[in-house]
Amino acid sequence: MRASRSRSPGRSKSPSRQKAQKGEKGGCAWVAVVLVLAFLWIATIEMRGFGPASQGQLEQEQRLRRRGDESGLRQTFVEGDDGVVEKPRDGLIAAGEIEERIGRPRDQPAPPLPCNEAGNAAWNKGVVSPPKKKRRVVPPVVDAFRKGFVDWHELIPTHSSLWERYGESGDGKFNFMKLVMKETMVTDFLTQYKESGLARIYGTDHGPLANYSSCNMLDDACAIHAKRTCDLDSLCFWDGSLCQSVEKHPHRSGPWLRCAEPQMINDRGSFRRVQNTSTCDRFVHEKALVVSVDGEASEMFYHWWRFFRGVFGYVKNKYEEKRIHFLIRSSTNTQFFHYFGLLSNSCWRRAKTQIPARTCFCDVDPEKTALKRGSEGSDAILIRYLVNQLGLTNQPEPTRIRVGLVSRRRKRFILNELELVDACLDLGLDVQVLPLEEMTLYEQLAALRAVTILVGIHGSGLNNAIFLRRGSVLVQLLPYKLNYKGAFQSNAMRAGVEYKEWALKDPKLSRFHWEFLGERELRNGRDAYLAKGSPNSGPEVYTFWINQDIIVPVDEFKNLIVDAIRSSPLNRNIANQMRWKAP
């Protein structure tokens, strides 16, 4: 505002000048009011903890800096013990630091289901969008593990049977499964699975299979039912508040609704015809199928999918309703058995131990009483069925390029996994760390249907590419000189998914586990053995060669992702919509 000119005392003001001065005084008053209100608003925000740091926070930060300087270390990470935001330093970054990447008020705990701006939908859990965010410090041994300086096998204690890594076979021969088994606690610590927040994000959302997920957890398989489905299960009854097994209340059992040619389960877990129906205390009228799951199908997803595809083709061609009892004759691992919940409302049961005594089955297919692994059916039909049963038919089409990074939990690690996450963010892409082994079926399909580029080291998890949308890309990362590539390319192409692969060229970027080999293989030395490369099959391939832990050069990884985008119709279209350009 300009300063007013001096005037003589006797000089009078003009009417127009008087009005102007009144307007100026009124404007100053309004400005003062606005400034006061702004001051009060800022003070309120600071009191609530969303404004600039308080004096206590600044003093806390100064104390933390002094503590670091006194110990000879510069402050390196985002969230220290005192919750102070620090400056990051290269090399000590926790893999999958989801909650720190997404960001949150420093006085609040991490949300249970972090997601991006699209909301809390299952397919957005754990998604990280640019820009990069700072992370917290990790223990020195974890840092050494990520840099490939330590063989994690050497960190496993041998002082108790709980930690026994090498098991003895009954006949004293080589035992592959016990040899490659990794100890959960050690690998979870080294990968910072719990500390990173991944353990809080995944493994809890079962979607429509929420009830069925407890089948192997509860003593009574009937307890999963609500009243409606309880009344449809001949092995269960509703007691007024809970569904229970008929064997818990003998007075509820009786030979009603008899059938002409019933069958019972024998000691071997197979059906046998009943000669005298008086031996039956109850009759089950739903379809009953005895299922034999071999060791490979129960341990590896590739073999499980082939098995379940055969079961699906057999069941859906004959029985549309989900009133089926799957009776498992033998199995060593139940990790995939929740798939049965897509075909039946009743829990799968162990044929030898979970069928009430004197139970007779009326509807047993005489043509095929034991289902084994097969190749019947179509992947496309089965996947559409899965998507429908899991309630994911309305999942929106991807609008951003999203890289899904398969994060293995027990073996075959990508040691610089978090650097690859950062590389995707540098490219302006969304990225999602996928610990498939720990995710529920619902979480897996929801995430994979939103991923447009799936990346992972060689392993059975890459077969999940069959769940990707058509036009997506599968990228296989091959360890050093591994000549066995599996069937991932053909499986991906059959699903309409593009296939890319990258092979590690520098043996210095691989951590080899030499204990998998004996004196015969290493008689000419380690360098000579590596120079030959892997055979196409055999024990050496499935133990030593595929179980390398690798470091992927970041520049090569970026080029690989850019090439995947350019070669994929789906990603090219999304890139145009995003106006994305390769750097």
Coordinates of C-alpha atoms in Angstrom, one line a residue, residues 6-580:
S6 CA 1.4 15.1 3.5
R7 CA -1.2 17.8 3.4
S8 CA -1.9 21.1 5.2
P9 CA -4.0 20.9 8.4
G10 CA -6.6 23.2 6.9
R11 CA -7.0 21.2 3.7
S12 CA -10.2 19.2 3.6
K13 CA -10.6 15.7 2.1
S14 CA -12.6 15.2 -1.1
P15 CA -15.6 12.8 -0.8
S16 CA -14.0 10.3 -3.2
R17 CA -10.8 10.2 -1.2
Q18 CA -12.7 9.7 2.1
K19 CA -14.4 6.6 0.5
A20 CA -11.1 5.2 -0.7
Q21 CA -9.5 5.5 2.7
K22 CA -12.5 3.8 4.4
G23 CA -12.1 1.0 1.9
E24 CA -8.4 0.6 2.6
K25 CA -9.1 0.4 6.4
G26 CA -11.8 -2.2 5.8
G27 CA -9.5 -4.3 3.6
C28 CA -6.8 -4.2 6.3
A29 CA -9.3 -5.5 8.8
W30 CA -10.2 -8.4 6.6
V31 CA -6.6 -9.3 6.0
A32 CA -5.9 -9.3 9.8
V33 CA -8.9 -11.6 10.4
V34 CA -7.7 -14.1 7.7
L35 CA -4.2 -14.1 9.2
V36 CA -5.5 -14.8 12.7
L37 CA -7.7 -17.7 11.4
A38 CA -4.8 -19.1 9.4
F39 CA -2.5 -19.0 12.5
L40 CA -5.2 -20.8 14.6
W41 CA -5.6 -23.5 11.9
I42 CA -1.9 -24.2 11.6
A43 CA -1.6 -24.4 15.4
T44 CA -4.4 -26.9 15.5
I45 CA -2.8 -29.0 12.8
E46 CA 0.5 -29.1 14.6
M47 CA -1.3 -30.1 17.9
R48 CA -2.8 -33.0 16.0
G49 CA 0.6 -34.2 14.8
F50 CA 0.2 -33.5 11.1
G51 CA 2.2 -30.3 10.8
P52 CA 5.9 -29.5 11.2
A53 CA 7.8 -31.4 13.7
S54 CA 7.3 -30.3 17.3
Q55 CA 10.2 -29.1 19.6
G56 CA 10.2 -32.6 21.2
Q57 CA 10.5 -34.3 17.9
L58 CA 13.4 -32.0 16.9
E59 CA 15.2 -32.7 20.1
Q60 CA 14.6 -36.4 19.6
E61 CA 16.1 -36.2 16.1
Q62 CA 19.1 -34.3 17.4
R63 CA 19.7 -36.9 20.1
L64 CA 19.5 -39.6 17.5
R65 CA 22.0 -37.8 15.3
R66 CA 24.4 -37.4 18.2
R67 CA 24.0 -41.0 19.1
G68 CA 24.9 -42.1 15.6
D69 CA 27.9 -39.7 15.3
E70 CA 29.3 -40.9 18.7
S71 CA 29.1 -44.5 17.4
G72 CA 31.0 -43.6 14.3
L73 CA 28.0 -44.1 12.0
R74 CA 26.2 -41.6 9.9
Q75 CA 22.4 -41.8 10.1
T76 CA 21.4 -44.2 7.4
F77 CA 17.7 -45.1 7.5
V78 CA 14.2 -43.9 7.6
E79 CA 12.6 -45.3 10.7
G80 CA 15.0 -45.8 13.6
D81 CA 13.9 -47.0 17.0
D82 CA 12.7 -43.5 17.8
G83 CA 10.6 -43.2 14.7
V84 CA 12.8 -40.5 13.2
V85 CA 13.1 -40.1 9.5
E86 CA 16.7 -40.5 8.4
K87 CA 18.7 -40.3 5.2
P88 CA 19.0 -43.6 3.4
R89 CA 22.3 -45.2 2.6
D90 CA 22.9 -47.7 -0.2
G91 CA 23.3 -51.4 0.6
L92 CA 21.4 -51.9 3.8
I93 CA 17.8 -51.9 2.6
A94 CA 15.2 -54.4 3.8
A95 CA 13.6 -56.5 1.1
G96 CA 9.9 -55.8 0.6
E97 CA 9.7 -52.8 3.0
I98 CA 6.1 -52.3 2.0
E99 CA 4.8 -50.2 4.9
E100 CA 7.8 -47.8 4.8
R101 CA 7.4 -47.4 1.0
I102 CA 3.7 -46.5 1.2
G103 CA 4.3 -44.1 4.0
R104 CA 2.2 -43.3 7.1
P105 CA 2.0 -40.8 9.9
R106 CA 5.0 -41.5 12.2
D107 CA 2.9 -41.9 15.3
Q108 CA 0.6 -44.5 13.8
P109 CA 1.2 -48.3 13.3
A110 CA 1.4 -49.8 9.9
P111 CA -2.0 -50.6 8.4
P112 CA -2.8 -54.3 8.2
L113 CA -3.5 -54.1 4.4
P114 CA -1.4 -51.4 2.7
C115 CA -2.6 -50.6 -0.8
N116 CA -2.3 -48.0 -3.5
E117 CA -4.6 -45.2 -4.3
A118 CA -7.1 -47.5 -5.9
G119 CA -8.4 -48.7 -2.5
N120 CA -8.5 -51.8 -0.3
A121 CA -9.4 -54.3 -3.1
A122 CA -7.6 -57.6 -2.8
W123 CA -5.7 -57.0 -6.0
N124 CA -4.2 -53.8 -4.7
K125 CA -2.7 -55.1 -1.4
G126 CA 1.0 -54.4 -1.1
V127 CA 1.3 -52.5 -4.4
V128 CA 4.0 -49.9 -4.4
S129 CA 3.8 -46.9 -6.8
P130 CA 6.5 -44.4 -7.7
P131 CA 8.3 -42.5 -6.2
K132 CA 10.7 -44.6 -4.1
K133 CA 10.5 -44.2 -0.4
K134 CA 13.1 -44.6 2.3
R135 CA 13.5 -47.6 4.4
R136 CA 14.9 -48.8 7.7
V137 CA 18.1 -50.4 8.8
V138 CA 18.6 -54.2 8.8
P139 CA 20.9 -56.4 10.8
P140 CA 24.5 -56.9 9.5
V141 CA 23.9 -60.5 8.7
V142 CA 20.9 -59.7 6.6
D143 CA 22.9 -57.1 4.7
A144 CA 25.7 -59.7 4.1
F145 CA 23.1 -62.2 2.9
R146 CA 21.7 -59.7 0.3
K147 CA 25.1 -58.9 -1.0
G148 CA 25.9 -62.6 -1.5
F149 CA 28.7 -62.6 1.1
V150 CA 27.3 -65.5 3.1
D151 CA 25.8 -68.9 2.4
W152 CA 22.6 -69.0 4.4
H153 CA 23.0 -72.8 4.7
E154 CA 26.0 -72.2 7.0
L155 CA 23.8 -70.1 9.4
I156 CA 21.5 -73.0 10.2
P157 CA 22.2 -74.5 13.7
T158 CA 22.6 -78.2 14.0
H159 CA 22.2 -78.5 17.8
S160 CA 18.7 -80.0 17.8
S161 CA 16.5 -82.2 15.7
L162 CA 14.2 -79.2 15.1
W163 CA 16.9 -77.7 12.9
E164 CA 18.0 -81.0 11.2
R165 CA 18.5 -80.3 7.5
Y166 CA 19.8 -83.6 6.2
G167 CA 17.4 -86.4 7.0
E168 CA 18.2 -90.1 6.8
S169 CA 16.1 -92.3 4.5
G170 CA 14.7 -95.5 5.8
D171 CA 16.9 -97.4 3.4
G172 CA 19.9 -95.1 3.8
K173 CA 19.6 -93.8 0.2
F174 CA 19.7 -90.2 -1.0
N175 CA 16.6 -88.3 0.2
F176 CA 15.9 -85.4 -2.2
M177 CA 13.0 -83.8 -0.3
K178 CA 14.8 -83.7 3.0
L179 CA 18.0 -82.4 1.3
V180 CA 16.3 -79.3 -0.2
M181 CA 14.1 -78.5 2.8
K182 CA 14.8 -75.1 4.2
E183 CA 14.3 -74.0 7.7
T184 CA 11.5 -71.5 8.0
M185 CA 12.8 -69.4 10.9
V186 CA 16.2 -68.8 9.3
T187 CA 15.0 -67.9 5.9
D188 CA 12.2 -65.7 7.2
F189 CA 14.7 -63.7 9.2
L190 CA 17.2 -63.3 6.4
T191 CA 14.4 -62.2 3.9
Q192 CA 12.9 -60.0 6.7
Y193 CA 9.5 -61.4 5.8
K194 CA 7.9 -60.4 9.1
E195 CA 9.9 -57.2 9.7
S196 CA 9.1 -55.9 6.1
G197 CA 5.4 -56.0 6.6
L198 CA 4.7 -58.7 4.0
A199 CA 3.6 -61.2 6.7
R200 CA 0.9 -58.7 7.8
I201 CA -0.3 -58.1 4.2
Y202 CA -0.7 -61.7 2.9
G203 CA -2.0 -65.0 4.1
T204 CA -5.2 -63.8 5.7
D205 CA -7.8 -63.0 3.0
H206 CA -9.4 -66.2 1.7
G207 CA -12.3 -64.5 0.0
P208 CA -15.3 -66.8 -0.6
L209 CA -13.2 -69.7 0.8
A210 CA -12.9 -68.2 4.3
N211 CA -14.9 -71.0 5.9
Y212 CA -13.3 -73.8 3.9
S213 CA -9.8 -72.5 4.8
S214 CA -10.2 -74.0 8.3
C215 CA -10.9 -77.6 7.1
N216 CA -7.4 -78.8 8.1
M217 CA -7.4 -76.7 11.2
L218 CA -10.5 -77.9 13.1
D219 CA -11.0 -81.3 14.6
D220 CA -14.6 -81.4 13.3
A221 CA -14.9 -80.9 9.6
C222 CA -18.6 -80.1 10.0
A223 CA -17.8 -76.9 12.0
I224 CA -17.2 -74.9 8.8
H225 CA -20.9 -75.1 7.8
A226 CA -23.7 -72.6 8.3
K227 CA -27.1 -74.1 8.9
R228 CA -28.1 -74.3 5.2
T229 CA -25.0 -76.2 4.0
C230 CA -25.0 -78.2 7.3
D231 CA -28.4 -79.6 6.4
L232 CA -27.1 -80.7 3.0
D233 CA -24.2 -82.7 4.4
S234 CA -25.1 -86.3 5.5
L235 CA -22.1 -86.5 7.8
C236 CA -23.2 -83.4 9.8
F237 CA -26.2 -82.2 11.7
W238 CA -27.2 -78.8 13.2
D239 CA -27.5 -78.8 16.9
G240 CA -29.2 -75.4 17.1
S241 CA -26.0 -73.2 17.3
L242 CA -23.3 -75.2 15.5
C243 CA -22.8 -77.8 12.8
Q244 CA -21.3 -81.0 14.3
S245 CA -20.3 -84.4 13.1
V246 CA -23.0 -87.1 13.4
E247 CA -20.6 -89.3 15.4
K248 CA -20.6 -86.9 18.3
H249 CA -24.3 -87.6 18.9
P250 CA -25.0 -91.3 18.3
H251 CA -28.7 -90.8 19.0
R252 CA -28.8 -88.7 15.9
S253 CA -27.6 -91.5 13.7
G254 CA -29.9 -94.1 12.2
P255 CA -30.4 -96.2 9.1
W256 CA -32.8 -93.9 7.4
L257 CA -32.9 -93.3 3.7
R258 CA -31.3 -96.6 2.9
C259 CA -29.8 -97.3 -0.5
A260 CA -29.6 -100.5 -2.4
E261 CA -25.9 -101.1 -2.9
P262 CA -23.9 -99.1 -0.3
Q263 CA -20.2 -99.1 0.0
M264 CA -17.8 -98.5 3.0
I265 CA -14.2 -97.3 3.2
N266 CA -11.8 -100.1 4.1
D267 CA -8.5 -99.9 5.9
R268 CA -6.6 -99.1 2.7
G269 CA -8.8 -96.0 2.1
S270 CA -10.7 -97.6 -0.8
F271 CA -14.4 -98.4 -1.2
R272 CA -15.7 -102.0 -0.7
R273 CA -19.2 -103.2 -1.3
V274 CA -21.4 -103.9 1.8
Q275 CA -23.1 -107.3 1.9
N276 CA -25.4 -106.6 4.8
T277 CA -26.9 -103.1 5.2
S278 CA -27.5 -103.7 8.9
T279 CA -23.8 -102.9 9.4
C280 CA -24.5 -99.3 8.3
D281 CA -25.4 -96.8 11.0
R282 CA -25.7 -93.9 8.5
F283 CA -26.0 -93.5 4.8
V284 CA -24.3 -90.7 2.8
H285 CA -26.2 -89.8 -0.4
E286 CA -23.9 -87.1 -1.8
K287 CA -21.4 -88.1 -4.4
A288 CA -18.2 -89.5 -2.8
L289 CA -14.8 -89.7 -4.6
V290 CA -11.6 -91.3 -3.3
V291 CA -8.7 -89.2 -4.4
S292 CA -5.0 -90.2 -4.4
V293 CA -2.6 -87.3 -4.4
D294 CA 1.0 -88.3 -5.1
G295 CA 4.0 -86.7 -3.5
E296 CA 4.9 -84.5 -6.5
A297 CA 1.4 -83.1 -6.8
S298 CA 1.2 -82.3 -3.1
E299 CA 4.6 -80.6 -3.1
M300 CA 4.8 -78.6 -6.4
F301 CA 2.2 -76.3 -8.0
Y302 CA 3.1 -77.5 -11.5
H303 CA 2.2 -81.1 -10.7
W304 CA -0.7 -80.1 -8.5
W305 CA -2.3 -78.1 -11.3
R306 CA -2.1 -81.0 -13.7
F307 CA -3.7 -83.2 -11.1
F308 CA -6.5 -80.7 -10.2
R309 CA -7.2 -80.1 -13.9
G310 CA -7.9 -83.8 -14.2
V311 CA -10.2 -83.8 -11.1
F312 CA -12.0 -80.7 -12.4
G313 CA -12.6 -82.2 -15.8
Y314 CA -13.9 -85.4 -14.4
V315 CA -16.2 -83.8 -11.8
K316 CA -17.6 -80.9 -13.8
N317 CA -18.6 -83.3 -16.7
K318 CA -20.7 -85.4 -14.4
Y319 CA -21.8 -83.4 -11.3
E320 CA -22.6 -79.7 -11.4
E321 CA -23.6 -79.3 -7.8
K322 CA -21.0 -78.8 -5.1
R323 CA -22.4 -81.7 -3.0
I324 CA -19.3 -83.9 -3.3
H325 CA -17.2 -85.5 -0.6
F326 CA -13.5 -85.7 -1.5
L327 CA -11.9 -88.5 0.4
I328 CA -8.1 -88.3 0.4
R329 CA -6.5 -91.8 0.4
S330 CA -2.9 -90.6 0.9
S331 CA -1.0 -87.4 0.9
T332 CA 2.1 -86.0 2.6
N333 CA 1.3 -82.3 2.2
T334 CA -2.1 -80.5 2.2
Q335 CA -0.9 -77.1 1.1
F336 CA -3.1 -77.1 -2.1
F337 CA -6.2 -78.8 -0.7
H338 CA -8.2 -75.6 -0.4
Y339 CA -8.7 -76.0 -4.2
F340 CA -11.3 -78.7 -3.3
G341 CA -13.4 -75.9 -1.8
L342 CA -14.0 -74.7 -5.4
L343 CA -15.8 -77.9 -6.2
S344 CA -17.4 -78.9 -2.9
N345 CA -19.1 -77.2 0.0
S346 CA -18.0 -80.0 2.3
C347 CA -14.5 -80.3 3.7
W348 CA -12.1 -82.8 2.2
R349 CA -11.5 -85.7 4.6
R350 CA -8.8 -88.2 5.2
A351 CA -10.3 -91.5 4.0
K352 CA -8.7 -93.7 6.7
T353 CA -9.2 -91.5 9.8
Q354 CA -11.9 -88.9 9.3
I355 CA -14.9 -91.0 8.3
P356 CA -17.2 -92.0 11.1
A357 CA -17.4 -95.7 11.8
R358 CA -20.1 -97.8 10.1
T359 CA -20.7 -95.0 7.5
C360 CA -22.1 -96.2 4.2
F361 CA -21.9 -94.3 0.9
C362 CA -24.7 -94.6 -1.6
D363 CA -23.4 -92.6 -4.6
V364 CA -19.9 -94.0 -5.5
D365 CA -18.9 -94.0 -9.2
P366 CA -18.1 -97.6 -10.0
E367 CA -16.1 -96.6 -13.0
K368 CA -13.4 -94.6 -11.3
T369 CA -13.2 -94.7 -7.5
A370 CA -9.7 -93.3 -7.3
L371 CA -8.7 -90.1 -9.1
K372 CA -5.1 -89.7 -10.1
R373 CA -3.1 -87.0 -11.8
G374 CA -4.2 -86.5 -15.4
S375 CA -4.2 -83.9 -18.2
E376 CA -7.9 -83.8 -18.9
G377 CA -9.7 -80.5 -19.3
S378 CA -8.8 -77.1 -20.5
D379 CA -6.8 -74.5 -18.6
A380 CA -8.9 -71.7 -19.9
I381 CA -12.2 -73.3 -18.8
L382 CA -10.8 -74.1 -15.3
I383 CA -9.4 -70.6 -14.8
R384 CA -12.7 -69.0 -15.8
Y385 CA -14.3 -71.3 -13.2
L386 CA -11.8 -70.3 -10.5
V387 CA -12.3 -66.6 -11.2
N388 CA -16.0 -67.0 -11.0
Q389 CA -16.0 -69.1 -7.8
L390 CA -13.6 -66.6 -6.1
G391 CA -15.8 -63.6 -7.0
L392 CA -13.2 -61.9 -9.2
T393 CA -15.2 -61.6 -12.4
N394 CA -15.7 -57.9 -11.8
Q395 CA -12.1 -57.1 -11.2
P396 CA -11.2 -54.1 -13.3
E397 CA -8.8 -54.2 -16.2
P398 CA -5.3 -53.0 -15.4
T399 CA -4.8 -49.3 -16.0
R400 CA -1.1 -49.1 -15.1
I401 CA 1.8 -51.4 -15.9
R402 CA 2.4 -53.5 -12.8
V403 CA 5.4 -55.7 -12.3
G404 CA 4.8 -58.7 -10.0
L405 CA 8.1 -60.0 -8.4
V406 CA 7.8 -63.6 -7.2
S407 CA 9.6 -63.6 -3.8
R408 CA 10.6 -67.1 -2.8
R409 CA 10.6 -67.8 0.9
R410 CA 12.6 -71.0 1.4
K411 CA 15.2 -71.4 -1.4
R412 CA 16.5 -69.9 -4.7
F413 CA 16.5 -66.3 -3.6
I414 CA 16.9 -63.1 -5.6
L415 CA 19.3 -61.5 -3.2
N416 CA 18.9 -58.0 -4.4
E417 CA 15.2 -58.2 -4.7
L418 CA 14.6 -54.8 -3.3
E419 CA 17.0 -53.2 -5.8
L420 CA 14.8 -54.7 -8.5
V421 CA 11.7 -53.1 -6.8
D422 CA 13.5 -49.8 -6.9
A423 CA 14.4 -50.3 -10.5
C424 CA 10.7 -50.7 -11.4
L425 CA 9.9 -47.5 -9.5
D426 CA 12.7 -45.7 -11.3
L427 CA 11.0 -46.7 -14.6
G428 CA 7.7 -45.2 -13.3
L429 CA 6.0 -48.6 -12.9
D430 CA 4.0 -50.1 -10.1
V431 CA 5.5 -53.1 -8.4
Q432 CA 4.1 -55.8 -6.2
V433 CA 6.2 -58.3 -4.2
L434 CA 4.5 -61.7 -4.3
P435 CA 5.4 -64.3 -1.7
L436 CA 3.2 -66.9 -3.4
E437 CA 4.0 -69.6 -0.9
E438 CA 2.4 -67.5 1.9
M439 CA -0.6 -66.1 0.0
T440 CA -4.0 -67.6 -0.1
L441 CA -5.5 -68.8 -3.3
Y442 CA -7.8 -65.8 -3.4
E443 CA -4.9 -63.4 -2.8
Q444 CA -2.9 -65.1 -5.5
L445 CA -5.5 -64.9 -8.2
A446 CA -6.5 -61.4 -7.3
A447 CA -2.9 -60.2 -7.6
L448 CA -2.0 -62.2 -10.7
R449 CA -5.0 -60.9 -12.6
A450 CA -3.8 -57.3 -11.9
V451 CA -0.1 -58.0 -12.8
T452 CA 1.0 -57.3 -16.3
I453 CA 4.6 -58.5 -16.1
L454 CA 5.4 -61.5 -13.8
V455 CA 9.1 -61.9 -12.9
G456 CA 10.7 -64.7 -11.0
I457 CA 13.7 -67.0 -10.7
H458 CA 13.4 -70.5 -12.2
G459 CA 10.9 -72.5 -10.2
S460 CA 7.4 -74.0 -10.0
G461 CA 5.9 -70.6 -9.1
L462 CA 6.3 -69.4 -12.6
N463 CA 3.5 -71.7 -13.6
N464 CA 1.2 -69.2 -12.1
A465 CA 1.6 -67.3 -15.3
I466 CA -1.4 -69.3 -16.5
F467 CA -3.5 -66.9 -14.3
L468 CA -2.2 -63.7 -16.0
R469 CA -4.4 -61.9 -18.5
R470 CA -3.8 -62.5 -22.1
G471 CA -1.1 -60.3 -23.5
S472 CA 0.8 -60.1 -20.2
V473 CA 4.5 -61.2 -20.0
L474 CA 6.3 -63.9 -18.0
V475 CA 10.0 -63.3 -17.4
Q476 CA 12.1 -66.2 -16.2
L477 CA 15.4 -65.4 -14.4
L478 CA 17.8 -68.3 -15.0
P479 CA 20.7 -68.9 -12.6
Y480 CA 24.2 -69.2 -13.9
K481 CA 24.6 -71.8 -16.6
L482 CA 21.3 -73.6 -15.9
N483 CA 20.4 -75.4 -19.1
Y484 CA 17.1 -76.9 -17.7
K485 CA 14.4 -74.3 -18.4
G486 CA 11.2 -76.3 -17.5
A487 CA 7.9 -76.0 -19.4
F488 CA 7.2 -72.4 -18.4
Q489 CA 7.4 -71.1 -21.9
S490 CA 4.9 -73.5 -23.4
N491 CA 2.6 -73.1 -20.5
A492 CA 2.7 -69.3 -20.8
M493 CA 2.2 -69.3 -24.6
R494 CA -0.8 -71.7 -24.2
A495 CA -2.4 -69.1 -21.9
G496 CA -1.7 -66.2 -24.4
V497 CA 1.1 -64.8 -22.3
E498 CA 4.4 -63.6 -23.8
Y499 CA 7.6 -65.2 -22.6
K500 CA 11.0 -63.7 -21.9
E501 CA 14.0 -65.1 -20.2
W502 CA 17.3 -63.8 -18.8
A503 CA 20.4 -65.8 -17.9
L504 CA 23.0 -64.8 -15.3
K505 CA 26.4 -64.6 -17.1
D506 CA 28.7 -63.7 -14.2
P507 CA 29.4 -66.5 -11.7
K508 CA 30.5 -63.9 -9.1
L509 CA 26.9 -62.8 -8.8
S510 CA 25.7 -66.3 -7.8
R511 CA 25.9 -67.9 -4.4
F512 CA 26.5 -71.6 -5.1
H513 CA 25.7 -74.3 -2.4
W514 CA 28.5 -76.7 -2.9
E515 CA 27.4 -79.1 -0.2
F516 CA 24.9 -80.4 -2.7
L517 CA 27.8 -82.0 -4.6
G518 CA 30.1 -84.9 -3.6
E519 CA 33.7 -85.7 -4.3
R520 CA 33.0 -87.4 -7.6
E521 CA 31.4 -84.2 -9.1
L522 CA 34.2 -81.9 -7.7
R523 CA 37.2 -84.2 -8.4
N524 CA 38.6 -81.7 -11.0
G525 CA 37.8 -78.6 -8.9
R526 CA 34.9 -76.1 -8.7
D527 CA 35.9 -73.9 -11.6
A528 CA 36.1 -76.9 -13.9
Y529 CA 32.7 -78.1 -12.8
L530 CA 31.1 -74.7 -13.4
A531 CA 32.7 -74.4 -16.8
K532 CA 30.7 -77.5 -18.0
G533 CA 27.3 -76.0 -17.1
S534 CA 24.3 -78.0 -15.9
P535 CA 23.0 -81.2 -17.5
N536 CA 19.5 -81.2 -18.9
S537 CA 18.2 -83.3 -16.0
G538 CA 19.2 -85.4 -13.1
P539 CA 19.9 -84.9 -9.3
E540 CA 22.7 -82.4 -9.9
V541 CA 20.2 -80.1 -11.8
Y542 CA 17.5 -80.4 -9.2
T543 CA 19.8 -79.8 -6.2
F544 CA 22.9 -77.8 -7.1
W545 CA 22.2 -75.9 -10.3
I546 CA 18.6 -74.7 -9.8
N547 CA 19.2 -73.8 -6.1
Q548 CA 21.5 -70.9 -6.7
D549 CA 20.9 -67.6 -5.0
I550 CA 21.5 -64.8 -7.5
I551 CA 22.1 -61.1 -7.8
V552 CA 20.5 -59.5 -10.9
P553 CA 22.4 -56.5 -12.3
V554 CA 20.0 -53.5 -12.1
D555 CA 20.8 -52.1 -15.5
E556 CA 20.2 -55.4 -17.2
F557 CA 16.9 -55.8 -15.3
K558 CA 15.7 -52.4 -16.4
N559 CA 16.4 -53.3 -20.0
L560 CA 14.6 -56.6 -19.6
I561 CA 11.5 -54.9 -18.3
V562 CA 11.5 -52.2 -21.0
D563 CA 11.8 -55.0 -23.6
A564 CA 8.9 -56.9 -22.0
I565 CA 6.7 -53.8 -22.2
R566 CA 7.5 -53.2 -25.9
S567 CA 6.9 -56.9 -26.8
S568 CA 3.6 -57.2 -25.0
P569 CA 0.3 -56.0 -26.6
L570 CA -1.3 -55.5 -23.2
N571 CA 1.6 -53.5 -21.8
R572 CA 2.0 -51.4 -24.9
N573 CA -1.7 -50.3 -24.7
I574 CA -1.4 -49.5 -21.0
A575 CA 1.9 -47.6 -21.7
N576 CA 0.1 -45.5 -24.3
Q577 CA -2.7 -44.7 -21.8
M578 CA -0.2 -43.8 -19.1
R579 CA 1.8 -41.8 -21.6
W580 CA 4.8 -43.8 -20.4

